Coordinates of C-alpha atoms and ligand atoms in Angstrom, one line a residue:
X1 CA 17.1 -29.5 -20.7
X2 CA 19.0 -30.2 -18.1
X3 CA 20.9 -33.9 -17.2
X4 CA 19.3 -36.3 -14.1
X5 CA 21.6 -38.0 -12.5
X6 CA 20.9 -41.7 -9.9
X7 CA 23.8 -41.8 -7.6
X8 CA 24.7 -46.0 -6.8
X9 CA 26.4 -46.3 -3.8
X10 CA 24.5 -42.9 -1.8
X11 CA 26.3 -43.3 1.1
X12 CA 29.9 -44.5 1.0
X13 CA 32.5 -41.9 0.5
X14 CA 32.6 -41.1 -3.1
X15 CA 28.4 -41.4 -3.4
X16 CA 28.3 -38.5 -0.3
X17 CA 30.5 -36.4 -2.0
X18 CA 28.9 -37.8 -6.0
X19 CA 25.9 -36.4 -3.7
X20 CA 27.0 -33.2 -2.6
X21 CA 28.3 -32.1 -5.8
X22 CA 24.9 -33.1 -7.7
X23 CA 23.0 -31.4 -5.6
X24 CA 25.2 -28.3 -6.1
X25 CA 25.4 -28.0 -10.1
X26 CA 22.2 -25.8 -11.7
X27 CA 23.0 -28.2 -14.8
X28 CA 21.6 -31.4 -13.5
X29 CA 18.9 -32.2 -12.0
X30 CA 19.6 -35.4 -8.7
X31 CA 17.3 -38.1 -9.7
X32 CA 18.1 -40.7 -7.4
X33 CA 20.3 -42.3 -4.5
X34 CA 20.6 -46.4 -4.0
X35 CA 22.2 -47.9 -1.0
X36 CA 23.1 -51.4 -0.7
X37 CA 20.7 -54.0 0.6
X38 CA 20.2 -53.9 4.6
X39 CA 22.0 -50.1 4.8
X40 CA 20.9 -48.7 7.4
X41 CA 21.2 -45.7 5.1
X42 CA 17.5 -46.7 3.3
X43 CA 14.8 -44.2 3.3
X44 CA 17.9 -41.3 4.4
X45 CA 17.0 -38.0 2.9
X46 CA 19.7 -36.9 0.4
X47 CA 20.4 -34.1 0.6
X48 CA 21.2 -35.1 4.6
X49 CA 23.8 -38.4 3.3
X50 CA 25.8 -35.4 1.2
X51 CA 25.4 -33.0 4.9
X52 CA 23.7 -30.8 3.3
X53 CA 19.4 -29.5 3.7
X54 CA 16.4 -32.4 3.2
X55 CA 17.2 -32.7 -0.6
X56 CA 13.4 -33.9 -0.6
X57 CA 14.3 -37.4 -2.2
X58 CA 14.9 -41.0 0.3
X59 CA 17.5 -43.1 -0.2
X60 CA 16.4 -46.6 -1.5
X61 CA 18.8 -50.1 -2.8
X62 CA 15.6 -51.0 -5.9
X63 CA 18.1 -50.2 -8.9
X64 CA 14.7 -49.7 -11.1
X65 CA 13.1 -47.1 -8.7
X66 CA 16.4 -44.5 -9.1
X67 CA 15.5 -43.9 -13.0
X68 CA 17.8 -41.5 -14.3
X69 CA 19.1 -40.1 -18.0
X70 CA 22.8 -41.7 -16.4
X71 CA 24.0 -43.9 -14.0
X72 CA 27.1 -43.0 -12.5
X73 CA 28.3 -45.9 -9.8
X74 CA 30.9 -46.1 -6.9
X75 CA 30.2 -49.8 -5.8
X76 CA 32.2 -52.7 -5.9
X77 CA 31.6 -54.8 -9.3
X78 CA 29.9 -57.3 -7.7
X79 CA 27.0 -54.6 -7.3
X80 CA 28.1 -52.6 -10.7
X81 CA 28.3 -55.7 -13.0
X82 CA 23.8 -56.1 -10.8
X83 CA 22.6 -53.3 -11.5
X84 CA 23.8 -52.9 -15.2
X85 CA 22.3 -56.1 -16.2
X86 CA 18.9 -54.6 -14.7
X87 CA 19.5 -50.6 -16.1
X88 CA 20.0 -52.0 -19.3
X89 CA 16.4 -53.6 -19.6
X90 CA 15.4 -51.0 -18.9
X91 CA 14.0 -47.2 -20.8
X92 CA 16.4 -45.4 -19.1
X93 CA 18.9 -44.9 -17.5
X94 CA 21.5 -44.4 -21.8
X95 CA 24.6 -43.8 -19.9
X96 CA 26.4 -45.2 -17.3
X97 CA 29.8 -43.7 -15.0
X98 CA 31.7 -46.3 -13.9
X99 CA 34.6 -45.3 -10.5
X100 CA 34.5 -48.5 -9.2
X101 CA 36.8 -50.1 -9.2
X102 CA 38.8 -54.2 -8.6
X103 CA 37.0 -56.1 -11.5
X104 CA 38.7 -59.1 -12.1
X105 CA 39.7 -60.0 -15.9
X106 CA 36.6 -61.7 -16.2
X107 CA 34.2 -58.7 -15.1
X108 CA 35.5 -56.3 -17.0
X109 CA 35.2 -58.4 -20.0
X110 CA 31.5 -58.1 -18.9
X111 CA 31.2 -55.1 -17.8
X112 CA 32.9 -54.1 -21.7
X113 CA 29.8 -55.2 -23.3
X114 CA 27.5 -53.8 -21.1
X115 CA 28.7 -50.5 -23.9
X116 CA 27.0 -52.5 -26.9
X117 CA 24.2 -51.0 -24.9
X118 CA 25.3 -47.9 -22.8
X119 CA 26.8 -44.7 -22.9
X120 CA 29.8 -46.2 -20.5
X121 CA 32.7 -43.8 -19.4
X122 CA 34.7 -45.7 -17.5
X123 CA 37.2 -44.6 -15.2
X124 CA 39.8 -46.3 -13.0
X125 CA 40.2 -41.6 -11.9
X126 CA 38.5 -39.4 -12.8
X127 CA 40.7 -36.0 -12.3
X128 CA 42.2 -34.3 -14.5
X129 CA 45.1 -34.3 -14.0
X130 CA 45.6 -38.7 -14.0
X131 CA 44.1 -38.2 -17.1
X132 CA 47.3 -36.0 -18.2
X133 CA 49.6 -37.7 -16.2
X134 CA 48.4 -41.0 -18.0
X135 CA 49.5 -39.8 -21.6
X136 CA 52.8 -38.1 -19.3
X137 CA 53.7 -41.6 -18.7
X138 CA 53.2 -43.1 -21.4
X139 CA 55.4 -40.6 -23.7
X140 CA 57.9 -41.0 -20.7
X141 CA 58.2 -44.6 -21.2
X142 CA 58.6 -45.2 -24.7
X143 CA 62.2 -42.0 -24.4
X144 CA 62.8 -43.9 -21.7
X145 CA 63.6 -47.9 -22.2
X146 CA 67.3 -49.2 -23.1
X147 CA 68.3 -48.4 -18.8
X148 CA 66.0 -47.2 -17.3
X149 CA 63.3 -49.7 -15.1
X150 CA 59.4 -48.5 -14.0
X151 CA 58.0 -48.7 -10.5
X152 CA 54.6 -47.2 -9.6
X153 CA 54.3 -46.1 -6.0
X154 CA 50.8 -45.5 -4.6
X155 CA 49.6 -45.0 -1.2
X156 CA 45.5 -44.4 0.0
X157 CA 43.0 -44.7 2.9
X158 CA 43.4 -47.2 5.6
X159 CA 40.3 -49.0 4.2
X160 CA 40.9 -48.6 0.7
X161 CA 40.0 -52.7 -0.3
X162 CA 42.1 -53.6 -3.2
X163 CA 46.1 -53.3 -4.3
X164 CA 47.0 -52.4 -6.3
X165 CA 44.9 -48.8 -7.4
X166 CA 42.9 -49.0 -10.5
X167 CA 45.1 -45.8 -11.0
X168 CA 47.9 -47.5 -10.2
X169 CA 47.0 -50.0 -13.1
X170 CA 45.9 -47.2 -15.0
X171 CA 49.5 -45.8 -14.8
X172 CA 51.3 -49.5 -15.9
X173 CA 49.0 -49.5 -18.6
X174 CA 49.8 -46.3 -20.0
X175 CA 53.4 -47.1 -18.7
X176 CA 53.8 -50.5 -21.1
X177 CA 51.8 -49.3 -23.8
X178 CA 55.1 -46.9 -24.4
X179 CA 57.0 -49.6 -24.9
X180 CA 54.9 -50.4 -27.3
X181 CA 54.1 -53.6 -24.6
X182 CA 51.4 -55.7 -22.5
X183 CA 50.9 -54.9 -18.8
X184 CA 50.3 -58.2 -17.9
X185 CA 53.5 -60.1 -19.8
X186 CA 55.6 -57.1 -17.7
X187 CA 54.5 -57.1 -13.8
X188 CA 56.3 -57.7 -11.7
X189 CA 55.4 -60.2 -9.2
X190 CA 55.5 -58.4 -5.0
X191 CA 58.0 -58.1 -4.0
X192 CA 58.8 -60.2 -0.5
X193 CA 61.6 -62.2 1.3
X194 CA 64.2 -63.6 -2.4
X195 CA 63.1 -62.0 -5.2
X196 CA 66.3 -61.7 -6.7
X197 CA 67.6 -58.6 -8.7
X198 CA 65.2 -57.0 -10.7
X199 CA 64.4 -58.3 -14.5
X200 CA 65.2 -56.0 -16.7
X201 CA 61.9 -54.3 -18.5
X202 CA 59.2 -55.5 -15.6
X203 CA 57.3 -52.5 -14.2
X204 CA 56.5 -52.9 -10.8
X205 CA 54.4 -52.0 -7.5
X206 CA 54.3 -51.0 -4.6
X207 CA 51.9 -50.1 -2.1
X208 CA 50.9 -48.2 0.9
X209 CA 47.7 -48.5 2.7
X210 CA 47.4 -46.1 5.8
X211 CA 45.6 -42.8 7.6
X212 CA 42.8 -41.1 5.5
X213 CA 44.5 -41.0 2.4
X214 CA 43.1 -40.6 -0.8
X215 CA 45.3 -41.1 -3.1
X216 CA 48.9 -40.8 -4.4
X217 CA 50.6 -42.1 -6.9
X218 CA 54.3 -41.7 -7.9
X219 CA 56.0 -42.6 -11.0
X220 CA 59.3 -43.6 -10.5
X221 CA 61.2 -43.5 -13.8
X222 CA 65.2 -45.2 -13.1
X223 CA 68.4 -45.3 -14.7
X224 CA 72.5 -46.6 -13.2
X225 CA 72.6 -42.0 -13.8
X226 CA 69.0 -40.4 -13.2
X227 CA 65.7 -40.6 -11.4
X228 CA 62.2 -38.5 -13.6
X229 CA 59.5 -39.3 -10.8
X230 CA 56.1 -38.0 -12.2
X231 CA 53.8 -38.0 -9.6
X232 CA 50.6 -36.9 -8.6
X233 CA 49.2 -36.5 -5.3
X234 CA 44.6 -36.2 -4.8
X235 CA 43.8 -34.0 -2.3
X236 CA 40.3 -34.2 -2.0
X237 CA 37.5 -36.3 -3.0
X238 CA 35.4 -34.3 -4.6
X239 CA 37.4 -34.4 -7.3
X240 CA 37.0 -37.6 -8.8
X241 CA 32.9 -36.7 -8.1
X242 CA 33.1 -33.7 -10.5
X243 CA 35.2 -35.3 -13.0
X244 CA 31.9 -37.4 -12.5
X245 CA 30.5 -35.1 -13.4
X246 CA 31.1 -33.9 -16.2
X247 CA 31.6 -37.1 -17.4
X248 CA 28.1 -37.2 -17.2
X249 CA 26.6 -34.5 -19.6
X250 CA 29.3 -35.5 -21.8
X251 CA 27.9 -39.1 -22.0
X252 CA 23.9 -37.2 -21.4
X253 CA 23.8 -37.6 -25.7
X254 CA 25.9 -39.7 -27.0
X255 CA 26.1 -43.2 -28.4
X256 CA 26.0 -46.6 -27.0
X257 CA 30.2 -47.7 -26.6
X258 CA 33.2 -47.5 -24.0
X259 CA 34.0 -44.2 -23.2
X260 CA 37.1 -43.6 -21.3
X261 CA 37.3 -39.5 -18.9
X262 CA 40.5 -39.5 -22.4
X263 CA 37.4 -38.9 -24.9
X264 CA 35.3 -36.9 -21.9
X265 CA 38.8 -34.5 -21.7
X266 CA 39.5 -34.2 -25.4
X267 CA 42.8 -36.2 -25.2
X268 CA 42.6 -39.1 -27.4
Ligands
NAD301 P1 32.9 -46.6 0.2 O1 32.5 -48.1 1.2 O2 33.0 -45.8 0.9 O3 31.5 -47.1 -0.7 C1 30.4 -47.7 -1.4 C2 29.5 -47.8 -1.2 O4 28.9 -48.5 -2.3 C3 28.9 -48.4 0.5 O5 28.5 -48.2 1.0 C4 28.6 -50.2 -0.1 O6 27.5 -50.2 0.9 C5 27.7 -49.5 -0.9 N1 27.8 -50.4 -1.9 C6 27.6 -52.2 -1.5 N2 27.0 -52.7 -2.1 C7 25.9 -52.1 -2.4 C8 24.8 -52.1 -4.0 N3 24.2 -53.7 -4.4 N4 24.3 -51.6 -3.7 C9 23.9 -49.7 -3.5 N5 25.4 -49.5 -2.4 C10 26.4 -50.1 -2.6 O7 34.5 -46.3 -1.1 P2 34.5 -45.8 -1.6 O8 35.8 -44.9 -0.9 O9 33.5 -44.9 -2.3 O10 34.9 -46.2 -2.8 C11 34.4 -46.6 -3.8 C12 34.6 -47.6 -5.2 O11 34.7 -46.9 -5.7 C13 36.0 -47.9 -4.8 O12 35.6 -48.8 -5.7 C14 36.8 -47.3 -5.5 O13 37.7 -47.5 -4.9 C15 36.5 -46.3 -6.5 N6 37.2 -45.2 -6.6 C16 37.7 -44.5 -8.1 C17 37.3 -43.6 -7.8 C18 37.8 -42.9 -9.2 O14 38.0 -41.7 -9.5 N7 37.3 -44.2 -10.1 C19 37.8 -42.1 -7.0 C20 37.4 -43.1 -5.7 C21 37.4 -44.5 -5.3

């Protein structure tokens, strides 16, 4: 039976890519698309929002109206948590795919609590390459210890509102875990002015914002004698959409729980 999917943030960059990928997938059924209250997207045909021919379902701002097996949400932390609060009371969906980034620690805890009610797949980056990169970074960090500094450089388009990116933090977390540390304890503050020398064992982040860059991440391991860089670039937003829909297919029949792309891809 086809898995039905509702897309939250349907008028956004990722929302439109998700609408397109869902409509084009023969084993998925697009059940609805939700846009922000007051958005000019309300009432627009979901196919037309995706840049395709009319699909016959119109975008709504009513979360409950978009009943589906799986809720796919690439909005923002506030909108995601508000939608989940409404959805857990309803019979459907039983699964949610959360792509929004920039959650505060309190919001993270709230989000995780929904894993008790829904099969919730959460990833700061739904690409296969980044999921593999995180495990390579963890492995490298566990081997390159004394005398090796770790820096993470990320670049995104000028409209991105959170920094460092959720992906950069995921990679930092993988590096910290490789060294048996907690990222919160070893994360270096952004550099500006008289910073002093670099502390041993810290993990630093550098952020580039400009133009239409979809997403680029470098994890740099530097010693006095050599530099190893592990690098990933997203060339097309559809890579995240296809990964999120792979997660939707996987999560549709799963029991409640908090899952990652490592679970979906069998890397865990
Ligand atoms: P965007 O600003 O183009 O889209 C977000 C959309 O959500 C907007 O259209 C906005 O109007 C809408 N929105 C806001 N509140 C809403 C509400 N209450 N109900 C419905 N819609 C609402 O941004 P984007 O580039 O599409 O990114 C969206 C999010 O996804 C960001 O947090 C971004 O960091 C994240 N992202 C994650 C991945 C990943 O692989 N996990 C990849 C790309 C982007």
